[in-house]
mmCIF file of C-alpha atoms in Angstrom:
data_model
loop_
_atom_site.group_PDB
_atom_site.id
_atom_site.type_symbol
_atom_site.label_atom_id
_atom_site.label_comp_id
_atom_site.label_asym_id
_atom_site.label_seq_id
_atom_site.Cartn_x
_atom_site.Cartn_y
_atom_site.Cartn_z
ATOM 1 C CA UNK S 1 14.063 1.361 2.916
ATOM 2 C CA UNK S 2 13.581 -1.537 5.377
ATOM 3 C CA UNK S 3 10.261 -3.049 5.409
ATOM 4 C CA UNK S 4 9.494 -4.711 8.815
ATOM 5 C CA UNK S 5 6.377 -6.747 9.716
ATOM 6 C CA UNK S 6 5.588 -6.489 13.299
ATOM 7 C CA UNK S 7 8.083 -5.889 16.050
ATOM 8 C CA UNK S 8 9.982 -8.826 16.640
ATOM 9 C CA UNK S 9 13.239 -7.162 14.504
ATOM 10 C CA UNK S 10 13.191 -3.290 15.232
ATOM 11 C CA UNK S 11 17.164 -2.976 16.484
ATOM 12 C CA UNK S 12 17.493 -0.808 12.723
ATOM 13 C CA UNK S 13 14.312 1.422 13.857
ATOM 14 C CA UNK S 14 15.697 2.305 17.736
ATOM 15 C CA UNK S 15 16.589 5.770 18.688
ATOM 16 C CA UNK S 16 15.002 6.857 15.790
ATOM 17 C CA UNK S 17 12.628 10.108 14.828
ATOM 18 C CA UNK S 18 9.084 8.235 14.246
ATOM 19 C CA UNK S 19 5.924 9.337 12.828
ATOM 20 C CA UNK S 20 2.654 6.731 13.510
ATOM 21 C CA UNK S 21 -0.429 6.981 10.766
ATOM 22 C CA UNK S 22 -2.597 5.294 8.563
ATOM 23 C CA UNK S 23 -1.128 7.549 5.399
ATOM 24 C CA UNK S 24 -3.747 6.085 3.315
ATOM 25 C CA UNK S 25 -3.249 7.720 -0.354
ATOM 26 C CA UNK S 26 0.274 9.074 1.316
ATOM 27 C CA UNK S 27 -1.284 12.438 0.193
ATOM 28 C CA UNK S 28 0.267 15.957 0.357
ATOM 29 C CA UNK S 29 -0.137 16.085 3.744
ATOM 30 C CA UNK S 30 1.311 12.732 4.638
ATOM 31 C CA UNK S 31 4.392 13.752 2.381
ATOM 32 C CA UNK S 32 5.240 17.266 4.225
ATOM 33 C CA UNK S 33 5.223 15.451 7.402
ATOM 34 C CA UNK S 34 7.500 12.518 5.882
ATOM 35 C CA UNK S 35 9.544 15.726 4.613
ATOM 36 C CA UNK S 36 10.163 16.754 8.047
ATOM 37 C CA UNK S 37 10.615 13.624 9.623
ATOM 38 C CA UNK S 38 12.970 12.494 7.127
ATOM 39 C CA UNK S 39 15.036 16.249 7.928
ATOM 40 C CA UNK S 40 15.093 16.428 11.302
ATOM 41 C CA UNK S 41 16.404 12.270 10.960
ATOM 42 C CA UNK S 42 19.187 13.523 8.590
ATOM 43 C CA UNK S 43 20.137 16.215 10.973
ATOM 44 C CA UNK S 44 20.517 14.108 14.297
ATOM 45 C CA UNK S 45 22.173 11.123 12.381
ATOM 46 C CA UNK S 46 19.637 8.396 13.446
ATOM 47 C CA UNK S 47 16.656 6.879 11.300
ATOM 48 C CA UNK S 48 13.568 8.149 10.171
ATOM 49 C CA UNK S 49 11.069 5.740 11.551
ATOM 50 C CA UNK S 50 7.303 5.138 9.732
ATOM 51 C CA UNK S 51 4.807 3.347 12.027
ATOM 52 C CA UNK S 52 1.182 2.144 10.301
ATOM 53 C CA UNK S 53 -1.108 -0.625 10.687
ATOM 54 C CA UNK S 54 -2.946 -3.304 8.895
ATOM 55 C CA UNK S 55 -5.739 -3.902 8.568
ATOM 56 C CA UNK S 56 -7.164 -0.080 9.183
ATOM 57 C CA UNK S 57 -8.351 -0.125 13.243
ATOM 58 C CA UNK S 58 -12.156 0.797 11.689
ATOM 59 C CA UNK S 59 -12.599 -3.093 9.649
ATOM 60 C CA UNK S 60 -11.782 -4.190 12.889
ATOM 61 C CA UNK S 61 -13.693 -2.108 14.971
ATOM 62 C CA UNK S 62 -16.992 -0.994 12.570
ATOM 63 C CA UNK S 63 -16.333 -2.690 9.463
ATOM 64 C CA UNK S 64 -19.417 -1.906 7.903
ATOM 65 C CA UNK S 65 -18.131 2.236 8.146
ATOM 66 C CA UNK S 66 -14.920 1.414 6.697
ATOM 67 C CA UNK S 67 -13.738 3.669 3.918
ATOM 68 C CA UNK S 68 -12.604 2.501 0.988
ATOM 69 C CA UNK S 69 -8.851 2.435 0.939
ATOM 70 C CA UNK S 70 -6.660 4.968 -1.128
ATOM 71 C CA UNK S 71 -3.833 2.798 -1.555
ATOM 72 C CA UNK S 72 -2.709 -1.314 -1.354
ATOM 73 C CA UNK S 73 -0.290 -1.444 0.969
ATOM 74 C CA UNK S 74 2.204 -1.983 -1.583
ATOM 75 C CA UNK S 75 1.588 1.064 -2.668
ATOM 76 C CA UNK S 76 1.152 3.106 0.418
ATOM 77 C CA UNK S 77 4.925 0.910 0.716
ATOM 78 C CA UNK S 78 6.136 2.180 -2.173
ATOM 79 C CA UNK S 79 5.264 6.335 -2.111
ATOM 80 C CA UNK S 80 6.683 6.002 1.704
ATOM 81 C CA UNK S 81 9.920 5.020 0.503
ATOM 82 C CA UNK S 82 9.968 7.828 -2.281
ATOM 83 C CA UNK S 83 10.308 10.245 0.571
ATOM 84 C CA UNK S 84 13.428 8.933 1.890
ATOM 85 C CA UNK S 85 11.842 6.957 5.439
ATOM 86 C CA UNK S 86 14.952 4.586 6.388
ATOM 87 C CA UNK S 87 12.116 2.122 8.360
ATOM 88 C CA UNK S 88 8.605 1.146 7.377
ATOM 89 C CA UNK S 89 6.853 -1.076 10.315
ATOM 90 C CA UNK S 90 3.855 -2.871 9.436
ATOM 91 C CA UNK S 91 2.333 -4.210 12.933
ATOM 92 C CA UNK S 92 -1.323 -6.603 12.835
ATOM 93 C CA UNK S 93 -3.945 -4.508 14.148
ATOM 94 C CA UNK S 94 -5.439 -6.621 16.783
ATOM 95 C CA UNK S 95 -8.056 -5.740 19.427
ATOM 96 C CA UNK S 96 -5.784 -6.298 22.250
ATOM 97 C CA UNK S 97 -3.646 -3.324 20.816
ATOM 98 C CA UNK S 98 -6.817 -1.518 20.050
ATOM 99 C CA UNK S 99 -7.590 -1.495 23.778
ATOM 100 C CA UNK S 100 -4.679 0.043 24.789
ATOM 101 C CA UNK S 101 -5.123 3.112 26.681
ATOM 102 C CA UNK S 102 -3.201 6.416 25.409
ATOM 103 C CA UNK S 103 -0.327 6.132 27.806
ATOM 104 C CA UNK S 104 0.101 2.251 27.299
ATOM 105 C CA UNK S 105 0.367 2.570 23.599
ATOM 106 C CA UNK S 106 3.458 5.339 24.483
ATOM 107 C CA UNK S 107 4.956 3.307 26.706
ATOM 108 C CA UNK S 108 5.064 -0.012 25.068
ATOM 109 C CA UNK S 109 5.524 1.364 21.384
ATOM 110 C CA UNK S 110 7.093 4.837 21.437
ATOM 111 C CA UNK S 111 9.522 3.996 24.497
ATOM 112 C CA UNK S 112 10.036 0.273 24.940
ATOM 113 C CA UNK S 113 9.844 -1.067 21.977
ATOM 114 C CA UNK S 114 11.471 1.960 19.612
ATOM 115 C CA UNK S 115 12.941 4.089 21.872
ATOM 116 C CA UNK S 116 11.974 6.992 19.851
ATOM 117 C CA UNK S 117 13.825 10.403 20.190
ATOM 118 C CA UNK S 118 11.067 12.124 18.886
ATOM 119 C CA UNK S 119 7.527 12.150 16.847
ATOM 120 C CA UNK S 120 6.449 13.912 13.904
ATOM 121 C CA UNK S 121 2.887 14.292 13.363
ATOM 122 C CA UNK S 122 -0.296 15.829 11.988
ATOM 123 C CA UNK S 123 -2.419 17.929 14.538
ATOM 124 C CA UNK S 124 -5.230 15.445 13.932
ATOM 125 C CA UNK S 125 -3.415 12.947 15.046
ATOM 126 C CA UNK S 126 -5.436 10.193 17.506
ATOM 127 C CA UNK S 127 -4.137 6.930 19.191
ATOM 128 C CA UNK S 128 -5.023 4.727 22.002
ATOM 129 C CA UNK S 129 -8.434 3.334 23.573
ATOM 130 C CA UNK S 130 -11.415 4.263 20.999
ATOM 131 C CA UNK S 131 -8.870 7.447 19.796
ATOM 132 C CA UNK S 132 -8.638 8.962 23.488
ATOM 133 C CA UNK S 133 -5.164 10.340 22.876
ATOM 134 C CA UNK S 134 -5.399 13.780 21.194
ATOM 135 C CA UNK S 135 -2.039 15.725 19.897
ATOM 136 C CA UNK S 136 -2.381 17.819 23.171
ATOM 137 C CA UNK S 137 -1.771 14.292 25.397
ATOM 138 C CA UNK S 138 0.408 13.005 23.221
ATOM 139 C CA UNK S 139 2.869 16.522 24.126
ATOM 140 C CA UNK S 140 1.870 15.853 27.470
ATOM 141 C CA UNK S 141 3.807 12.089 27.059
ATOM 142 C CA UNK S 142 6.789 13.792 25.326
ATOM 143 C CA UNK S 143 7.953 15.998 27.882
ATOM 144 C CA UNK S 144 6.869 14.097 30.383
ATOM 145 C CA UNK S 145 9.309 11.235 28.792
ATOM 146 C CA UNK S 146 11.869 14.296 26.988
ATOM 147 C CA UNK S 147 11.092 13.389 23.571
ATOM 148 C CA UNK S 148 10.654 16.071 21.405
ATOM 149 C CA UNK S 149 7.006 16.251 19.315
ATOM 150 C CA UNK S 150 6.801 18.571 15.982
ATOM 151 C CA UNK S 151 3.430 19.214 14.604
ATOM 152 C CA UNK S 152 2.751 19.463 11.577
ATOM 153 C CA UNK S 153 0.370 22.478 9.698
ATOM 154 C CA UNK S 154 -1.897 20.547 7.487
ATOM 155 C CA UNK S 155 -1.477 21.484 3.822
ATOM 156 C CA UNK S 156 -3.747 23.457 1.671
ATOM 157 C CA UNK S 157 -4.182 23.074 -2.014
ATOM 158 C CA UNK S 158 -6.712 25.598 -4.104
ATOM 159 C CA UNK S 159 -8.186 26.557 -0.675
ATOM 160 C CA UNK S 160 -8.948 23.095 0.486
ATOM 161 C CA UNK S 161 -7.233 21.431 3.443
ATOM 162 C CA UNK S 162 -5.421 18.079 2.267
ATOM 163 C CA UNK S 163 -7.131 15.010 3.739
ATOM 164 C CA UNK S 164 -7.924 11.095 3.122
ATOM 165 C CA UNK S 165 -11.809 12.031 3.180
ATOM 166 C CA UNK S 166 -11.448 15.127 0.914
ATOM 167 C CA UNK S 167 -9.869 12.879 -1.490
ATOM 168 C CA UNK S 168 -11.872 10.409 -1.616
ATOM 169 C CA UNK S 169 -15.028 12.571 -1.949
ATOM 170 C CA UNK S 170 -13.484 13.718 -5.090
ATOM 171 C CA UNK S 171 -12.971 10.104 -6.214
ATOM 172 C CA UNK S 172 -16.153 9.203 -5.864
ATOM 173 C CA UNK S 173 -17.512 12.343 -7.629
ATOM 174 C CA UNK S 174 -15.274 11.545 -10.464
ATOM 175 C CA UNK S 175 -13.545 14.923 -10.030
ATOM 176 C CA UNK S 176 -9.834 12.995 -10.912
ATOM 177 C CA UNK S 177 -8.161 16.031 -11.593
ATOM 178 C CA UNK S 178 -8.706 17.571 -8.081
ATOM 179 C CA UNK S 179 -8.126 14.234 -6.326
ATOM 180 C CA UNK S 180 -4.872 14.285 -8.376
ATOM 181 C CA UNK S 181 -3.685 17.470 -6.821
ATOM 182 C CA UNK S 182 -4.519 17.058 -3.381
ATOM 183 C CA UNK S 183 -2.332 13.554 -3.419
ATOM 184 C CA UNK S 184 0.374 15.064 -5.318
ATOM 185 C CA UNK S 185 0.691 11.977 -7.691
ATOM 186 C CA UNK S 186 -1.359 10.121 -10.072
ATOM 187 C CA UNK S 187 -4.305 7.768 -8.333
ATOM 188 C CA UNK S 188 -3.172 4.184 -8.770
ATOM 189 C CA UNK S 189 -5.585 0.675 -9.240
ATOM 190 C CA UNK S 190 -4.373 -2.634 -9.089
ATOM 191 C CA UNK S 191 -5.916 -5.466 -10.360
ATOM 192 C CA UNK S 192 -5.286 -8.948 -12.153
ATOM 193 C CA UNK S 193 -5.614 -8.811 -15.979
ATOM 194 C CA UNK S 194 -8.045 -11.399 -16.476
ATOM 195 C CA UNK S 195 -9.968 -12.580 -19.688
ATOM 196 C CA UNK S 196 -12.868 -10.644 -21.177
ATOM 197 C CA UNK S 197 -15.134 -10.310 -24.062
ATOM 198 C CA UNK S 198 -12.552 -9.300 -26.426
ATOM 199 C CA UNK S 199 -14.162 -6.301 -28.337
ATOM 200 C CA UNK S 200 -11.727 -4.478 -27.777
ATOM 201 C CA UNK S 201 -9.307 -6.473 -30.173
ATOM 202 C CA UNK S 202 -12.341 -6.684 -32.761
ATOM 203 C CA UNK S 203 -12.422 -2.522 -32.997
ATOM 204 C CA UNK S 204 -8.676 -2.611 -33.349
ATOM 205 C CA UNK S 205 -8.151 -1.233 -29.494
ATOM 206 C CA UNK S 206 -7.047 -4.399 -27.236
ATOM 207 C CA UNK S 207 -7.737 -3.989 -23.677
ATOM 208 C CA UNK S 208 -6.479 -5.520 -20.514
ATOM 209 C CA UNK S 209 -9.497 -6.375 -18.298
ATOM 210 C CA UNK S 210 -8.540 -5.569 -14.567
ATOM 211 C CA UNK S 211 -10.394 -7.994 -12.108
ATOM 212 C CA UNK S 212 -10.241 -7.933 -8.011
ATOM 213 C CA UNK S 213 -9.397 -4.045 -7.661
ATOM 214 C CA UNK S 214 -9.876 -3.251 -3.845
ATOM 215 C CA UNK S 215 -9.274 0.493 -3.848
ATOM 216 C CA UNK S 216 -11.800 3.351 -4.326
ATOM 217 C CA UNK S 217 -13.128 3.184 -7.920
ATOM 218 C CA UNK S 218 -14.235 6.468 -9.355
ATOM 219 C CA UNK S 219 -17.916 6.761 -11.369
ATOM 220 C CA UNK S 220 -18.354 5.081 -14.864
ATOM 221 C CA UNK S 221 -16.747 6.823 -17.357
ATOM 222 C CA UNK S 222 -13.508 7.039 -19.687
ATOM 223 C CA UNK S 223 -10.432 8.265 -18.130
ATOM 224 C CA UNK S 224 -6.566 9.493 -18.753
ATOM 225 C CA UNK S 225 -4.341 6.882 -17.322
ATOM 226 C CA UNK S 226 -0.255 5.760 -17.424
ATOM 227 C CA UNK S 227 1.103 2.289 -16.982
ATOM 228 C CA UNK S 228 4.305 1.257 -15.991
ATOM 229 C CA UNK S 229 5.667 -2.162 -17.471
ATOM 230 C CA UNK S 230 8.118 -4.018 -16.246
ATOM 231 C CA UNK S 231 11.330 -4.118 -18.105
ATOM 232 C CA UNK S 232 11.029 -7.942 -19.028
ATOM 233 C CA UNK S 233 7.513 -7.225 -20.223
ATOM 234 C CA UNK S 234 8.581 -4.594 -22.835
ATOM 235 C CA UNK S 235 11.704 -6.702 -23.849
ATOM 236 C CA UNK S 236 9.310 -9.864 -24.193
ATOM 237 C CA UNK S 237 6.758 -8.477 -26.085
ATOM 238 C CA UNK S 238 7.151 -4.988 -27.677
ATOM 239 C CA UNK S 239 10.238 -5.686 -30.339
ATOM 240 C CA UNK S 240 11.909 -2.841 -31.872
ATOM 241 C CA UNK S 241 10.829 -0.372 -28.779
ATOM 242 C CA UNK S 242 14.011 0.161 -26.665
ATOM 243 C CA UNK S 243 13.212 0.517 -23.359
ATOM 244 C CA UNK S 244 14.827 3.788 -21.741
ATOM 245 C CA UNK S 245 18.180 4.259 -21.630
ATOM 246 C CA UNK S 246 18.474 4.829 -18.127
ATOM 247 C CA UNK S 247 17.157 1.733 -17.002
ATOM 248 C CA UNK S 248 13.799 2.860 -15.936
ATOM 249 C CA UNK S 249 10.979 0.718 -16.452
ATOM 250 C CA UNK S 250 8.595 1.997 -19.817
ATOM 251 C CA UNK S 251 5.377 4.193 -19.437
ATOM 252 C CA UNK S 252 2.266 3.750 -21.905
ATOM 253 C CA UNK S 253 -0.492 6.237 -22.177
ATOM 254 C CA UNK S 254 -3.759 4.491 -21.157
ATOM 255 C CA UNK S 255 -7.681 4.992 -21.993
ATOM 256 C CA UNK S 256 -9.469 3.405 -19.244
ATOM 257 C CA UNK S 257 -13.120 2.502 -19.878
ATOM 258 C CA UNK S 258 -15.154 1.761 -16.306
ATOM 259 C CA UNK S 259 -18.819 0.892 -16.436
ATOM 260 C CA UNK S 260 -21.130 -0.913 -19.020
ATOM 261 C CA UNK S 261 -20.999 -1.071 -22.548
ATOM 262 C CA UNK S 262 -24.235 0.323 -23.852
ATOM 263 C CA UNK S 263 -22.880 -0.075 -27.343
ATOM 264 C CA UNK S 264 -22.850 -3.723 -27.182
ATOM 265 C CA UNK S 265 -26.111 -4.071 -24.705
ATOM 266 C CA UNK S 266 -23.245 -5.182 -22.333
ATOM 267 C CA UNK S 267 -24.624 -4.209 -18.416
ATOM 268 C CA UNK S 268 -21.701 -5.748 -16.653
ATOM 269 C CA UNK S 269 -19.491 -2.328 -14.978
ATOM 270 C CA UNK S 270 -15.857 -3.260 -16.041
ATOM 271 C CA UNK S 271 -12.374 -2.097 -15.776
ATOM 272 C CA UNK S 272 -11.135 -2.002 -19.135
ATOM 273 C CA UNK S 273 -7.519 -0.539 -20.325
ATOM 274 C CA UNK S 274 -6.157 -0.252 -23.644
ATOM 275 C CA UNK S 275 -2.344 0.877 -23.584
ATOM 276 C CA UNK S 276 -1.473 2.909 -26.311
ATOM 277 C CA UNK S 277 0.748 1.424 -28.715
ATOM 278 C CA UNK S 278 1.639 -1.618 -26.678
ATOM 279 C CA UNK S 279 1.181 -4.784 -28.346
ATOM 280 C CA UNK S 280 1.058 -8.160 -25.648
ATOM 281 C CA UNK S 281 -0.242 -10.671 -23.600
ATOM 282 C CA UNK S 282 -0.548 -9.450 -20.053
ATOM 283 C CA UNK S 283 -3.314 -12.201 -19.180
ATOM 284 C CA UNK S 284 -2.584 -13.169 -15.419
ATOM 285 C CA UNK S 285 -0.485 -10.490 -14.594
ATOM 286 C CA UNK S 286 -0.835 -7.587 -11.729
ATOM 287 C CA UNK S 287 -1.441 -4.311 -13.559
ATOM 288 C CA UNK S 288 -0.990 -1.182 -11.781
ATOM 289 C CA UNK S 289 -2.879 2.015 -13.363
ATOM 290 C CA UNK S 290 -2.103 5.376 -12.917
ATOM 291 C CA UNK S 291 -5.312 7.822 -12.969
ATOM 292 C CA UNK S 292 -4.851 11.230 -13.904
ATOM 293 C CA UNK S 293 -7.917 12.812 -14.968
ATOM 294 C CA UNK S 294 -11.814 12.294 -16.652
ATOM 295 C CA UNK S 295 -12.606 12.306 -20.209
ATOM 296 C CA UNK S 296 -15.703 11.637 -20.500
ATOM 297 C CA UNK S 297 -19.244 9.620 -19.179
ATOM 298 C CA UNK S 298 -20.146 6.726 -20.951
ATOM 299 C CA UNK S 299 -22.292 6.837 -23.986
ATOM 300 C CA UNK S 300 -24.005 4.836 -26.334
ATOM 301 C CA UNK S 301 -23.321 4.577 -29.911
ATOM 302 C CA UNK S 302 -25.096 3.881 -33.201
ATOM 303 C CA UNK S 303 -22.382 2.125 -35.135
ATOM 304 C CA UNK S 304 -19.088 0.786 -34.753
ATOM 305 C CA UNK S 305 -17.512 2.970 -36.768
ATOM 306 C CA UNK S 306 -18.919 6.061 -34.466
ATOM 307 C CA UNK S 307 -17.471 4.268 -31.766
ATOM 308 C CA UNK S 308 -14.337 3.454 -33.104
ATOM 309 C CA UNK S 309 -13.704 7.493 -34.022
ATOM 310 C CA UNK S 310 -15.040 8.461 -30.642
ATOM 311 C CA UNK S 311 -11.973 6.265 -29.198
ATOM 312 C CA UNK S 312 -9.185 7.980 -31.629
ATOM 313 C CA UNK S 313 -10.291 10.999 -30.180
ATOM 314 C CA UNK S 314 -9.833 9.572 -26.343
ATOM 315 C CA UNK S 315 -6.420 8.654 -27.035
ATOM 316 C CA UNK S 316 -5.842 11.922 -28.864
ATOM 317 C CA UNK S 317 -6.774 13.585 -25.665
ATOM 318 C CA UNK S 318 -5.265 11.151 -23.303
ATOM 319 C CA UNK S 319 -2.080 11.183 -24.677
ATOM 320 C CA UNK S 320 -2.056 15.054 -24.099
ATOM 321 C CA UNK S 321 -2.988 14.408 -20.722
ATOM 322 C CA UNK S 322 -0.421 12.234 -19.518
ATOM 323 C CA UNK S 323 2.581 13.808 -21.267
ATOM 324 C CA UNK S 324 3.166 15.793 -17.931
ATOM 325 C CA UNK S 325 3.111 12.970 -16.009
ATOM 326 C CA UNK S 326 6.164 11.104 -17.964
ATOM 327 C CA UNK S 327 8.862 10.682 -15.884
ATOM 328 C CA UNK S 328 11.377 13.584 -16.884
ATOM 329 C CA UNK S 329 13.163 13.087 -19.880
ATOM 330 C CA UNK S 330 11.188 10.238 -20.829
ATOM 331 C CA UNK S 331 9.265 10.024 -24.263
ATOM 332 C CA UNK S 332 8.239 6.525 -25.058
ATOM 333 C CA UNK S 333 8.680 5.773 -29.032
ATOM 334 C CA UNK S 334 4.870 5.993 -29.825
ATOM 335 C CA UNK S 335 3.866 9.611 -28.770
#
């Protein structure tokens, strides 16, 4: 996929089918209409054209309402390209784009500038001047211009329409699992592994201390995670654990502690993950982590010993979890 910043190189994305969003969390719903923009692209012979923004229009408009984001835009970069898009364009949100009107926006973007054949889109779709331009205008531009326009039905999953908010209600009410199956994939954080107390290491379960995460963090509590390594961090540091044989990068079962630690009189809420059966230094690197579901709340224990058989028991349990979630035909050595 080609990854352009702003418009100043878009000759690749011209005469293109082209689909315009946010696609924070690139969710269910984003990926059926990437689906069909990616088809009907394959079926005319031209590219399949992704459109988003940065920063999200809201932190410019009314940052103080601003969600908190699904995805990095690394990410959000990363799932787009798993659905086959030929073109991701990045463009700066500024306010003098922002006060576009509806047919503006068309003219400049959709027909000038990319010379669209067509648009794929949700039925909630909004653009222009403070979100004037409704699906039913933006037909109204299509024929008006002959481009063709395909909505999209939104996507239901266990009786609940798939949807940025939806998902990150069920974030925030720590229901993983749920969130999990509305997006389709595993909930990702990012952070930098930074330095921490260390007890961890002391209990005989090391964990990487993720600092400066700025996506949606669920409620304190223990939960079912899988990291990716890079190949040169395997090969470095985990001797005598072949990496896959088909090149892909290794996966490690991970418990992830967020909150306190009322064991240790510790208030401080911290992002703590201990990958199963890796042994490393991963101080200073970026650390993706793959959510997949909720163990448990936090608790408070009498000993370190109760502790330290509570945590067996996570990893017992998280390893089960994540087993599905393995890419296919991937065991690592240790499970």
């Amino acid at each position: 996929m080609l990854s352009l910043r702003g418009f100043d190189e878009t000759s690749a994305a011209r005469g293109g089918y082209l689909s315009i969003g946010n696609f924070d969390g690139v969710h269910r719903g984003h990926q059926s209409i990437l689906q069909t923009l990616v088809t009907q692209s394959r079926r005319a012979g031209v590219p399949a054209v992704v459109l988003t923004f940065d920063p999200h229009p809201i932190q410019l408009l009314a940052p103080e309402r601003a969600p908190p984001a699904l995805t990095t835009l690394s990410r959000k970069s990363e799932l787009i390209e798993k659905s086959g898009v030929d073109v991701l364009i990045v463009a700066e949100t500024t306010r003098d784009l922002l006060n576009w009107t509806p047919e503006e926006f068309f003219e400049r973007i959709v027909l000038d500038t990319l010379q669209a054949r067509g648009l794929v889109e949700g039925p909630n779709f909004c653009f222009g001047r403070e979100r004037t331009g409704d699906i039913a205008r933006l037909d109204e531009l299509c024929r008006q211009a002959g481009r063709s326009l395909t909505v999209v039905t939104p996507i239901t999953v266990q009786g609940r329409t798939v949807s940025s908010s939806a998902i990150r209600l069920a974030i925030g009410q720590g229901r993983l699992a749920e969130a999990v199956a509305l997006l389709g994939h595993p909930y990702r954080v990012e952070g930098l592994v930074s330095p921490g107390a260390r007890r961890g290491e002391s209990l005989g379960f090391p964990t990487a201390n993720l600092t400066g995460v700025s996506t949606l963090l669920p409620p304190d509590g223990v939960y079912a995670g899988l990291v990716e390594l890079p190949r040169e961090v395997e090969t470095a540091t985990v001797a005598g654990s072949p990496p896959p044989r088909d090149g892909r990068m290794p996966h490690y079962p991970a418990a992830v502690h967020l909150g306190p630690n009322p064991t240790f009189s510790e208030a401080d809420r911290k992002l703590e993950v201990h990958l199963v059966g890796f042994q490393g230094n991963l101080y200073g690197r970026s650390l993706g982590v793959d959510l997949i579901d909720r163990i448990r709340d936090i608790q408070r224990f009498q000993t370190r010993e109760a502790l330290q058989q509570q945590l067996q028991q996570d990893i017992a349990q998280i390893v089960e979890r994540v087993r599905p979630w393995l890419p296919e035909g991937q065991t690592h050595a240790r499970l």
